[in-house]
Amino acid sequence: MPQTRGGDPVKKYNPIHEFVGFVERLCKAGGTVGQALSVLARDGEDKWEVQARGMNLFLRTRELLTMSGRLEANAQVLDVMRNAFITPDDCWDTNVVPEVDAFALTALRNVADAEDITPHLPPVLGTAELDTLQEALEEMRKMLGGATELPENVRWYMLSLINQCLDIISGGSIDFVLLRSITLETYGMGILTSAHLKRERRGLFVQSLPRMVDKWFLGFTVPTARGIAAQTTTDFIGD
């Protein structure tokens, strides 16, 4: 499970472990796919939402394997695990959960701890770090709310990214891989957006930007983090 507020900021959250655990619990539940998804449901979740949660973990796992050059070697295992819970709605009550070989689960879990996976994982932020990030995001949201000088599609997109980050932070558990990804995109967009803000907003906005990323890059300087973040950004604003 993702860590919650107060987690040790030194540890790493690894979605591969969570994905393997998700599939293991699904197989242990057994029965039809629909029945198994219901067993894994959290409070208020329906079967579609459980399936979406599993698919999100699958995509995060696939992304990490791709980044580390391990996707091809593990593609077959991933396909088997994905097929355990991805099935058309009208088949949920007839298709049974397929068996997933225990060796495959163990192999993928071992891959999760490989040295070439670890560098791609974000740190788990504790309460203080999350409070700093939340405060910076809320300040930026407030400033952008009145920034009518920006193109409307840019302002709307920035606000959408900020709201996604705040929703993740306020949730019961936090997917730090997803939070870092959206935070970096927000930061990169903020760099491009800041030059187009009115002077009275620009200074405070620029001050808020480094507070969004410095905890994600404990071993990097802020300028380095800025370069990494900017690479993830779609250029909505011209020079």
Tab-separated table of N, CA and C in Angstrom, residues 48-192:
chain	number	residue	atom	x	y	z
A	48	TRP	N	-15.663	-1.493	-11.101
A	48	TRP	CA	-14.920	-0.729	-12.102
A	48	TRP	C	-13.753	0.010	-11.453
A	49	GLU	N	-13.996	0.570	-10.279
A	49	GLU	CA	-12.950	1.338	-9.601
A	49	GLU	C	-11.813	0.436	-9.114
A	50	VAL	N	-12.153	-0.777	-8.669
A	50	VAL	CA	-11.111	-1.726	-8.276
A	50	VAL	C	-10.275	-2.109	-9.490
A	51	GLN	N	-10.951	-2.375	-10.590
A	51	GLN	CA	-10.240	-2.722	-11.822
A	51	GLN	C	-9.348	-1.563	-12.272
A	52	ALA	N	-9.853	-0.339	-12.160
A	52	ALA	CA	-9.064	0.836	-12.534
A	52	ALA	C	-7.835	0.974	-11.626
A	53	ARG	N	-8.001	0.671	-10.358
A	53	ARG	CA	-6.868	0.730	-9.426
A	53	ARG	C	-5.804	-0.285	-9.823
A	54	GLY	N	-6.251	-1.491	-10.181
A	54	GLY	CA	-5.312	-2.512	-10.627
A	54	GLY	C	-4.620	-2.108	-11.914
A	55	MET	N	-5.381	-1.501	-12.828
A	55	MET	CA	-4.793	-1.087	-14.102
A	55	MET	C	-3.782	0.026	-13.895
A	56	ASN	N	-4.050	0.925	-12.964
A	56	ASN	CA	-3.096	1.982	-12.660
A	56	ASN	C	-1.777	1.390	-12.149
A	57	LEU	N	-1.873	0.384	-11.286
A	57	LEU	CA	-0.670	-0.273	-10.780
A	57	LEU	C	0.065	-1.001	-11.904
A	58	PHE	N	-0.694	-1.620	-12.798
A	58	PHE	CA	-0.100	-2.295	-13.955
A	58	PHE	C	0.692	-1.297	-14.811
A	59	LEU	N	0.097	-0.134	-15.079
A	59	LEU	CA	0.751	0.865	-15.916
A	59	LEU	C	1.992	1.439	-15.236
A	60	ARG	N	1.931	1.631	-13.913
A	60	ARG	CA	3.098	2.133	-13.174
A	60	ARG	C	4.221	1.086	-13.210
A	61	THR	N	3.828	-0.175	-13.072
A	61	THR	CA	4.813	-1.254	-13.131
A	61	THR	C	5.449	-1.313	-14.509
A	62	ARG	N	4.617	-1.244	-15.521
A	62	ARG	CA	5.117	-1.289	-16.900
A	62	ARG	C	6.057	-0.116	-17.175
A	63	GLU	N	5.725	1.056	-16.656
A	63	GLU	CA	6.558	2.232	-16.853
A	63	GLU	C	7.939	2.037	-16.225
A	64	LEU	N	7.980	1.493	-15.008
A	64	LEU	CA	9.257	1.271	-14.333
A	64	LEU	C	10.095	0.221	-15.071
A	65	LEU	N	9.446	-0.829	-15.560
A	65	LEU	CA	10.163	-1.851	-16.313
A	65	LEU	C	10.705	-1.286	-17.622
A	66	THR	N	9.943	-0.412	-18.244
A	66	THR	CA	10.397	0.225	-19.481
A	66	THR	C	11.600	1.116	-19.215
A	67	MET	N	11.529	1.926	-18.160
A	67	MET	CA	12.605	2.858	-17.828
A	67	MET	C	13.907	2.127	-17.494
A	68	SER	N	13.777	0.922	-16.934
A	68	SER	CA	14.970	0.176	-16.529
A	68	SER	C	15.428	-0.823	-17.598
A	69	GLY	N	14.717	-0.874	-18.736
A	69	GLY	CA	15.089	-1.792	-19.807
A	69	GLY	C	14.701	-3.231	-19.538
A	70	ARG	N	13.730	-3.463	-18.650
A	70	ARG	CA	13.348	-4.823	-18.266
A	70	ARG	C	11.971	-5.229	-18.800
A	71	LEU	N	11.367	-4.414	-19.634
A	71	LEU	CA	10.011	-4.713	-20.080
A	71	LEU	C	9.944	-5.974	-20.925
A	72	GLU	N	10.811	-6.099	-21.900
A	72	GLU	CA	10.757	-7.251	-22.814
A	72	GLU	C	10.888	-8.567	-22.053
A	73	ALA	N	11.781	-8.616	-21.077
A	73	ALA	CA	12.010	-9.855	-20.326
A	73	ALA	C	10.833	-10.220	-19.433
A	74	ASN	N	10.004	-9.231	-19.091
A	74	ASN	CA	8.896	-9.480	-18.171
A	74	ASN	C	7.527	-9.289	-18.826
A	75	ALA	N	7.498	-9.103	-20.139
A	75	ALA	CA	6.249	-8.807	-20.836
A	75	ALA	C	5.218	-9.914	-20.679
A	76	GLN	N	5.649	-11.160	-20.774
A	76	GLN	CA	4.706	-12.282	-20.679
A	76	GLN	C	4.092	-12.374	-19.290
A	77	VAL	N	4.915	-12.181	-18.267
A	77	VAL	CA	4.401	-12.201	-16.894
A	77	VAL	C	3.382	-11.087	-16.698
A	78	LEU	N	3.684	-9.903	-17.206
A	78	LEU	CA	2.763	-8.783	-17.072
A	78	LEU	C	1.433	-9.071	-17.751
A	79	ASP	N	1.478	-9.685	-18.930
A	79	ASP	CA	0.249	-10.009	-19.651
A	79	ASP	C	-0.631	-10.958	-18.838
A	80	VAL	N	-0.022	-11.971	-18.245
A	80	VAL	CA	-0.785	-12.931	-17.439
A	80	VAL	C	-1.429	-12.236	-16.249
A	81	MET	N	-0.676	-11.392	-15.587
A	81	MET	CA	-1.196	-10.703	-14.406
A	81	MET	C	-2.289	-9.713	-14.775
A	82	ARG	N	-2.118	-9.003	-15.869
A	82	ARG	CA	-3.147	-8.053	-16.316
A	82	ARG	C	-4.446	-8.785	-16.647
A	83	ASN	N	-4.329	-9.938	-17.312
A	83	ASN	CA	-5.520	-10.679	-17.723
A	83	ASN	C	-6.291	-11.268	-16.543
A	84	ALA	N	-5.672	-11.251	-15.357
A	84	ALA	CA	-6.360	-11.768	-14.179
A	84	ALA	C	-7.521	-10.877	-13.761
A	85	PHE	N	-7.462	-9.594	-14.134
A	85	PHE	CA	-8.542	-8.704	-13.684
A	85	PHE	C	-9.143	-7.846	-14.795
A	86	ILE	N	-8.558	-7.863	-15.989
A	86	ILE	CA	-9.123	-7.109	-17.105
A	86	ILE	C	-10.011	-8.034	-17.921
A	87	THR	N	-11.285	-7.775	-17.883
A	87	THR	CA	-12.253	-8.595	-18.626
A	87	THR	C	-13.492	-7.752	-18.869
A	88	PRO	N	-14.203	-7.942	-19.990
A	88	PRO	CA	-15.397	-7.146	-20.255
A	88	PRO	C	-16.434	-7.269	-19.142
A	89	ASP	N	-17.185	-6.193	-18.904
A	89	ASP	CA	-18.167	-6.156	-17.825
A	89	ASP	C	-19.156	-7.317	-17.904
A	90	ASP	N	-19.603	-7.660	-19.132
A	90	ASP	CA	-20.618	-8.710	-19.244
A	90	ASP	C	-20.052	-10.102	-18.980
A	91	CYS	N	-18.732	-10.201	-18.805
A	91	CYS	CA	-18.117	-11.498	-18.500
A	91	CYS	C	-17.654	-11.600	-17.049
A	92	TRP	N	-17.837	-10.556	-16.267
A	92	TRP	CA	-17.358	-10.557	-14.893
A	92	TRP	C	-17.962	-11.696	-14.075
A	93	ASP	N	-19.201	-12.045	-14.378
A	93	ASP	CA	-19.901	-13.045	-13.570
A	93	ASP	C	-19.808	-14.448	-14.154
A	94	THR	N	-19.060	-14.595	-15.259
A	94	THR	CA	-18.891	-15.928	-15.845
A	94	THR	C	-17.422	-16.327	-15.952
A	95	ASN	N	-16.547	-15.375	-16.247
A	95	ASN	CA	-15.116	-15.676	-16.349
A	95	ASN	C	-14.505	-15.826	-14.963
A	96	VAL	N	-13.789	-16.923	-14.744
A	96	VAL	CA	-13.127	-17.117	-13.451
A	96	VAL	C	-11.731	-16.483	-13.496
A	97	VAL	N	-11.236	-16.131	-12.334
A	97	VAL	CA	-9.897	-15.548	-12.245
A	97	VAL	C	-8.875	-16.604	-12.656
A	98	PRO	N	-8.032	-16.308	-13.640
A	98	PRO	CA	-7.041	-17.306	-14.073
A	98	PRO	C	-5.956	-17.494	-13.016
A	99	GLU	N	-5.334	-18.653	-13.039
A	99	GLU	CA	-4.226	-18.892	-12.122
A	99	GLU	C	-2.990	-18.138	-12.602
A	100	VAL	N	-2.276	-17.557	-11.656
A	100	VAL	CA	-1.006	-16.889	-11.949
A	100	VAL	C	0.082	-17.654	-11.219
A	101	ASP	N	1.057	-18.129	-11.960
A	101	ASP	CA	2.114	-18.949	-11.392
A	101	ASP	C	2.837	-18.207	-10.271
A	102	ALA	N	3.007	-18.876	-9.132
A	102	ALA	CA	3.667	-18.260	-7.984
A	102	ALA	C	5.096	-17.852	-8.314
A	103	PHE	N	5.753	-18.621	-9.172
A	103	PHE	CA	7.118	-18.294	-9.563
A	103	PHE	C	7.165	-16.955	-10.301
A	104	ALA	N	6.155	-16.716	-11.150
A	104	ALA	CA	6.103	-15.450	-11.889
A	104	ALA	C	5.947	-14.275	-10.938
A	105	LEU	N	5.096	-14.445	-9.919
A	105	LEU	CA	4.904	-13.382	-8.936
A	105	LEU	C	6.197	-13.108	-8.172
A	106	THR	N	6.880	-14.158	-7.777
A	106	THR	CA	8.143	-14.003	-7.052
A	106	THR	C	9.196	-13.340	-7.925
A	107	ALA	N	9.242	-13.741	-9.199
A	107	ALA	CA	10.227	-13.167	-10.122
A	107	ALA	C	10.012	-11.672	-10.283
A	108	LEU	N	8.752	-11.258	-10.423
A	108	LEU	CA	8.469	-9.838	-10.598
A	108	LEU	C	8.763	-9.063	-9.316
A	109	ARG	N	8.500	-9.695	-8.190
A	109	ARG	CA	8.805	-9.046	-6.912
A	109	ARG	C	10.317	-8.849	-6.763
A	110	ASN	N	11.096	-9.812	-7.233
A	110	ASN	CA	12.549	-9.664	-7.185
A	110	ASN	C	13.027	-8.540	-8.101
A	111	VAL	N	12.367	-8.428	-9.261
A	111	VAL	CA	12.701	-7.356	-10.187
A	111	VAL	C	12.447	-5.999	-9.527
A	112	ALA	N	11.400	-5.912	-8.723
A	112	ALA	CA	11.050	-4.648	-8.066
A	112	ALA	C	12.190	-4.118	-7.218
A	113	ASP	N	12.998	-5.021	-6.675
A	113	ASP	CA	14.094	-4.620	-5.794
A	113	ASP	C	15.437	-4.494	-6.524
A	114	ALA	N	15.422	-4.614	-7.839
A	114	ALA	CA	16.667	-4.553	-8.609
A	114	ALA	C	17.277	-3.155	-8.546
A	115	GLU	N	18.589	-3.096	-8.655
A	115	GLU	CA	19.309	-1.825	-8.539
A	115	GLU	C	18.933	-0.836	-9.640
A	116	ASP	N	18.546	-1.353	-10.817
A	116	ASP	CA	18.210	-0.426	-11.893
A	116	ASP	C	16.763	0.050	-11.833
A	117	ILE	N	15.974	-0.475	-10.895
A	117	ILE	CA	14.616	0.011	-10.668
A	117	ILE	C	14.632	1.127	-9.625
A	118	THR	N	15.389	0.930	-8.568
A	118	THR	CA	15.378	1.829	-7.416
A	118	THR	C	15.583	3.304	-7.758
A	119	PRO	N	16.519	3.657	-8.657
A	119	PRO	CA	16.722	5.089	-8.935
A	119	PRO	C	15.504	5.796	-9.517
A	120	HIS	N	14.563	5.040	-10.068
A	120	HIS	CA	13.386	5.652	-10.686
A	120	HIS	C	12.237	5.849	-9.700
A	121	LEU	N	12.424	5.418	-8.454
A	121	LEU	CA	11.363	5.514	-7.464
A	121	LEU	C	11.465	6.819	-6.688
A	122	PRO	N	10.335	7.448	-6.390
A	122	PRO	CA	10.374	8.680	-5.597
A	122	PRO	C	10.481	8.363	-4.115
A	123	PRO	N	10.982	9.298	-3.303
A	123	PRO	CA	10.955	9.080	-1.856
A	123	PRO	C	9.528	9.182	-1.337
A	124	VAL	N	9.287	8.583	-0.205
A	124	VAL	CA	8.002	8.757	0.476
A	124	VAL	C	8.101	10.020	1.316
A	125	LEU	N	7.220	10.970	1.082
A	125	LEU	CA	7.261	12.234	1.805
A	125	LEU	C	6.520	12.104	3.130
A	126	GLY	N	7.121	12.654	4.171
A	126	GLY	CA	6.477	12.675	5.476
A	126	GLY	C	5.516	13.838	5.595
A	127	THR	N	4.958	14.016	6.787
A	127	THR	CA	3.942	15.040	7.013
A	127	THR	C	4.459	16.436	6.690
A	128	ALA	N	5.648	16.766	7.157
A	128	ALA	CA	6.184	18.110	6.929
A	128	ALA	C	6.384	18.384	5.443
A	129	GLU	N	6.924	17.407	4.714
A	129	GLU	CA	7.163	17.593	3.284
A	129	GLU	C	5.851	17.740	2.520
A	130	LEU	N	4.857	16.930	2.887
A	130	LEU	CA	3.556	17.012	2.223
A	130	LEU	C	2.862	18.334	2.535
A	131	ASP	N	3.004	18.812	3.768
A	131	ASP	CA	2.409	20.106	4.128
A	131	ASP	C	3.031	21.236	3.312
A	132	THR	N	4.352	21.175	3.124
A	132	THR	CA	5.042	22.199	2.323
A	132	THR	C	4.564	22.161	0.879
A	133	LEU	N	4.449	20.962	0.322
A	133	LEU	CA	3.978	20.816	-1.053
A	133	LEU	C	2.546	21.308	-1.184
A	134	GLN	N	1.692	20.927	-0.246
A	134	GLN	CA	0.285	21.342	-0.291
A	134	GLN	C	0.158	22.862	-0.204
A	135	GLU	N	0.929	23.468	0.680
A	135	GLU	CA	0.880	24.922	0.838
A	135	GLU	C	1.306	25.627	-0.442
A	136	ALA	N	2.378	25.137	-1.064
A	136	ALA	CA	2.845	25.745	-2.315
A	136	ALA	C	1.802	25.607	-3.414
A	137	LEU	N	1.179	24.446	-3.506
A	137	LEU	CA	0.154	24.219	-4.530
A	137	LEU	C	-1.061	25.119	-4.313
A	138	GLU	N	-1.470	25.263	-3.068
A	138	GLU	CA	-2.633	26.106	-2.777
A	138	GLU	C	-2.342	27.569	-3.073
A	139	GLU	N	-1.113	28.019	-2.793
A	139	GLU	CA	-0.729	29.394	-3.127
A	139	GLU	C	-0.785	29.613	-4.635
A	140	MET	N	-0.271	28.635	-5.382
A	140	MET	CA	-0.268	28.756	-6.836
A	140	MET	C	-1.691	28.740	-7.383
A	141	ARG	N	-2.526	27.896	-6.830
A	141	ARG	CA	-3.922	27.838	-7.288
A	141	ARG	C	-4.625	29.171	-7.069
A	142	LYS	N	-4.382	29.778	-5.914
A	142	LYS	CA	-5.006	31.069	-5.607
A	142	LYS	C	-4.550	32.135	-6.592
A	143	MET	N	-3.234	32.166	-6.876
A	143	MET	CA	-2.717	33.165	-7.809
A	143	MET	C	-3.233	32.947	-9.229
A	144	LEU	N	-3.294	31.695	-9.651
A	144	LEU	CA	-3.754	31.405	-11.011
A	144	LEU	C	-5.247	31.670	-11.173
A	145	GLY	N	-5.984	31.591	-10.055
A	145	GLY	CA	-7.419	31.833	-10.126
A	145	GLY	C	-7.758	33.196	-10.690
A	146	GLY	N	-6.910	34.184	-10.425
A	146	GLY	CA	-7.169	35.530	-10.929
A	146	GLY	C	-6.278	35.938	-12.074
A	147	ALA	N	-5.488	35.000	-12.600
A	147	ALA	CA	-4.518	35.321	-13.655
A	147	ALA	C	-5.181	35.295	-15.027
A	148	THR	N	-6.080	36.249	-15.262
A	148	THR	CA	-6.808	36.281	-16.532
A	148	THR	C	-5.918	36.711	-17.689
A	149	GLU	N	-4.680	37.164	-17.385
A	149	GLU	CA	-3.761	37.539	-18.452
A	149	GLU	C	-3.225	36.319	-19.203
A	150	LEU	N	-3.372	35.131	-18.622
A	150	LEU	CA	-2.916	33.902	-19.274
A	150	LEU	C	-3.954	33.407	-20.276
A	151	PRO	N	-3.507	32.728	-21.339
A	151	PRO	CA	-4.471	32.058	-22.222
A	151	PRO	C	-5.334	31.100	-21.409
A	152	GLU	N	-6.609	31.085	-21.675
A	152	GLU	CA	-7.529	30.321	-20.836
A	152	GLU	C	-7.201	28.831	-20.811
A	153	ASN	N	-6.754	28.279	-21.955
A	153	ASN	CA	-6.450	26.844	-21.961
A	153	ASN	C	-5.237	26.533	-21.089
A	154	VAL	N	-4.274	27.461	-21.033
A	154	VAL	CA	-3.087	27.269	-20.191
A	154	VAL	C	-3.465	27.367	-18.729
A	155	ARG	N	-4.223	28.393	-18.375
A	155	ARG	CA	-4.649	28.577	-16.977
A	155	ARG	C	-5.479	27.384	-16.509
A	156	TRP	N	-6.399	26.932	-17.359
A	156	TRP	CA	-7.245	25.796	-16.982
A	156	TRP	C	-6.406	24.543	-16.778
A	157	TYR	N	-5.429	24.333	-17.655
A	157	TYR	CA	-4.603	23.127	-17.552
A	157	TYR	C	-3.751	23.158	-16.287
A	158	MET	N	-3.163	24.305	-15.977
A	158	MET	CA	-2.378	24.438	-14.759
A	158	MET	C	-3.234	24.168	-13.521
A	159	LEU	N	-4.418	24.745	-13.487
A	159	LEU	CA	-5.314	24.534	-12.347
A	159	LEU	C	-5.726	23.066	-12.239
A	160	SER	N	-5.919	22.426	-13.389
A	160	SER	CA	-6.276	21.009	-13.385
A	160	SER	C	-5.165	20.171	-12.779
A	161	LEU	N	-3.909	20.447	-13.154
A	161	LEU	CA	-2.776	19.715	-12.601
A	161	LEU	C	-2.663	19.932	-11.096
A	162	ILE	N	-2.798	21.179	-10.674
A	162	ILE	CA	-2.701	21.501	-9.247
A	162	ILE	C	-3.790	20.783	-8.463
A	163	ASN	N	-4.999	20.794	-8.974
A	163	ASN	CA	-6.105	20.130	-8.276
A	163	ASN	C	-5.888	18.621	-8.190
A	164	GLN	N	-5.298	18.029	-9.224
A	164	GLN	CA	-4.989	16.595	-9.172
A	164	GLN	C	-3.997	16.298	-8.057
A	165	CYS	N	-2.965	17.139	-7.942
A	165	CYS	CA	-1.978	16.948	-6.869
A	165	CYS	C	-2.625	17.070	-5.502
A	166	LEU	N	-3.450	18.084	-5.313
A	166	LEU	CA	-4.091	18.308	-4.021
A	166	LEU	C	-5.048	17.168	-3.675
A	167	ASP	N	-5.722	16.630	-4.681
A	167	ASP	CA	-6.625	15.491	-4.443
A	167	ASP	C	-5.838	14.271	-3.974
A	168	ILE	N	-4.666	14.038	-4.563
A	168	ILE	CA	-3.834	12.899	-4.155
A	168	ILE	C	-3.363	13.079	-2.720
A	169	ILE	N	-2.904	14.287	-2.396
A	169	ILE	CA	-2.392	14.557	-1.050
A	169	ILE	C	-3.480	14.389	-0.001
A	170	SER	N	-4.695	14.796	-0.322
A	170	SER	CA	-5.784	14.740	0.658
A	170	SER	C	-6.429	13.363	0.753
A	171	GLY	N	-6.012	12.419	-0.095
A	171	GLY	CA	-6.592	11.081	-0.082
A	171	GLY	C	-6.143	10.280	1.124
A	172	GLY	N	-6.787	9.161	1.353
A	172	GLY	CA	-6.455	8.304	2.491
A	172	GLY	C	-5.087	7.671	2.369
A	173	SER	N	-4.652	7.359	1.170
A	173	SER	CA	-3.313	6.833	0.916
A	173	SER	C	-2.773	7.523	-0.322
A	174	ILE	N	-1.454	7.601	-0.418
A	174	ILE	CA	-0.835	8.446	-1.434
A	174	ILE	C	0.018	7.616	-2.379
A	175	ASP	N	-0.268	7.741	-3.671
A	175	ASP	CA	0.553	7.131	-4.708
A	175	ASP	C	1.663	8.128	-5.033
A	176	PHE	N	2.857	7.912	-4.462
A	176	PHE	CA	3.934	8.884	-4.607
A	176	PHE	C	4.519	8.904	-6.019
A	177	VAL	N	4.400	7.810	-6.741
A	177	VAL	CA	4.848	7.802	-8.134
A	177	VAL	C	3.983	8.759	-8.955
A	178	LEU	N	2.674	8.644	-8.796
A	178	LEU	CA	1.748	9.511	-9.524
A	178	LEU	C	1.884	10.954	-9.066
A	179	LEU	N	1.998	11.164	-7.751
A	179	LEU	CA	2.102	12.524	-7.226
A	179	LEU	C	3.350	13.215	-7.760
A	180	ARG	N	4.486	12.518	-7.758
A	180	ARG	CA	5.703	13.135	-8.279
A	180	ARG	C	5.553	13.457	-9.759
A	181	SER	N	4.982	12.533	-10.528
A	181	SER	CA	4.838	12.749	-11.966
A	181	SER	C	4.025	14.008	-12.265
A	182	ILE	N	2.874	14.172	-11.593
A	182	ILE	CA	2.020	15.337	-11.850
A	182	ILE	C	2.658	16.598	-11.289
A	183	THR	N	3.351	16.486	-10.148
A	183	THR	CA	4.029	17.647	-9.569
A	183	THR	C	5.095	18.178	-10.518
A	184	LEU	N	5.864	17.276	-11.125
A	184	LEU	CA	6.906	17.709	-12.053
A	184	LEU	C	6.311	18.379	-13.290
A	185	GLU	N	5.203	17.841	-13.774
A	185	GLU	CA	4.565	18.478	-14.932
A	185	GLU	C	4.049	19.857	-14.547
A	186	THR	N	3.472	19.965	-13.345
A	186	THR	CA	2.993	21.263	-12.860
A	186	THR	C	4.146	22.243	-12.750
A	187	TYR	N	5.269	21.783	-12.228
A	187	TYR	CA	6.444	22.623	-12.075
A	187	TYR	C	6.964	23.095	-13.438
A	188	GLY	N	7.063	22.170	-14.369
A	188	GLY	CA	7.535	22.534	-15.701
A	188	GLY	C	6.619	23.533	-16.379
A	189	MET	N	5.308	23.317	-16.265
A	189	MET	CA	4.350	24.269	-16.824
A	189	MET	C	4.466	25.609	-16.124
A	190	GLY	N	4.731	25.569	-14.809
A	190	GLY	CA	4.865	26.806	-14.050
A	190	GLY	C	6.039	27.647	-14.525
A	191	ILE	N	7.142	26.987	-14.886
A	191	ILE	CA	8.307	27.709	-15.401
A	191	ILE	C	7.930	28.485	-16.666
A	192	LEU	N	7.216	27.809	-17.558
A	192	LEU	CA	6.817	28.449	-18.815
A	192	LEU	C	5.761	29.521	-18.577
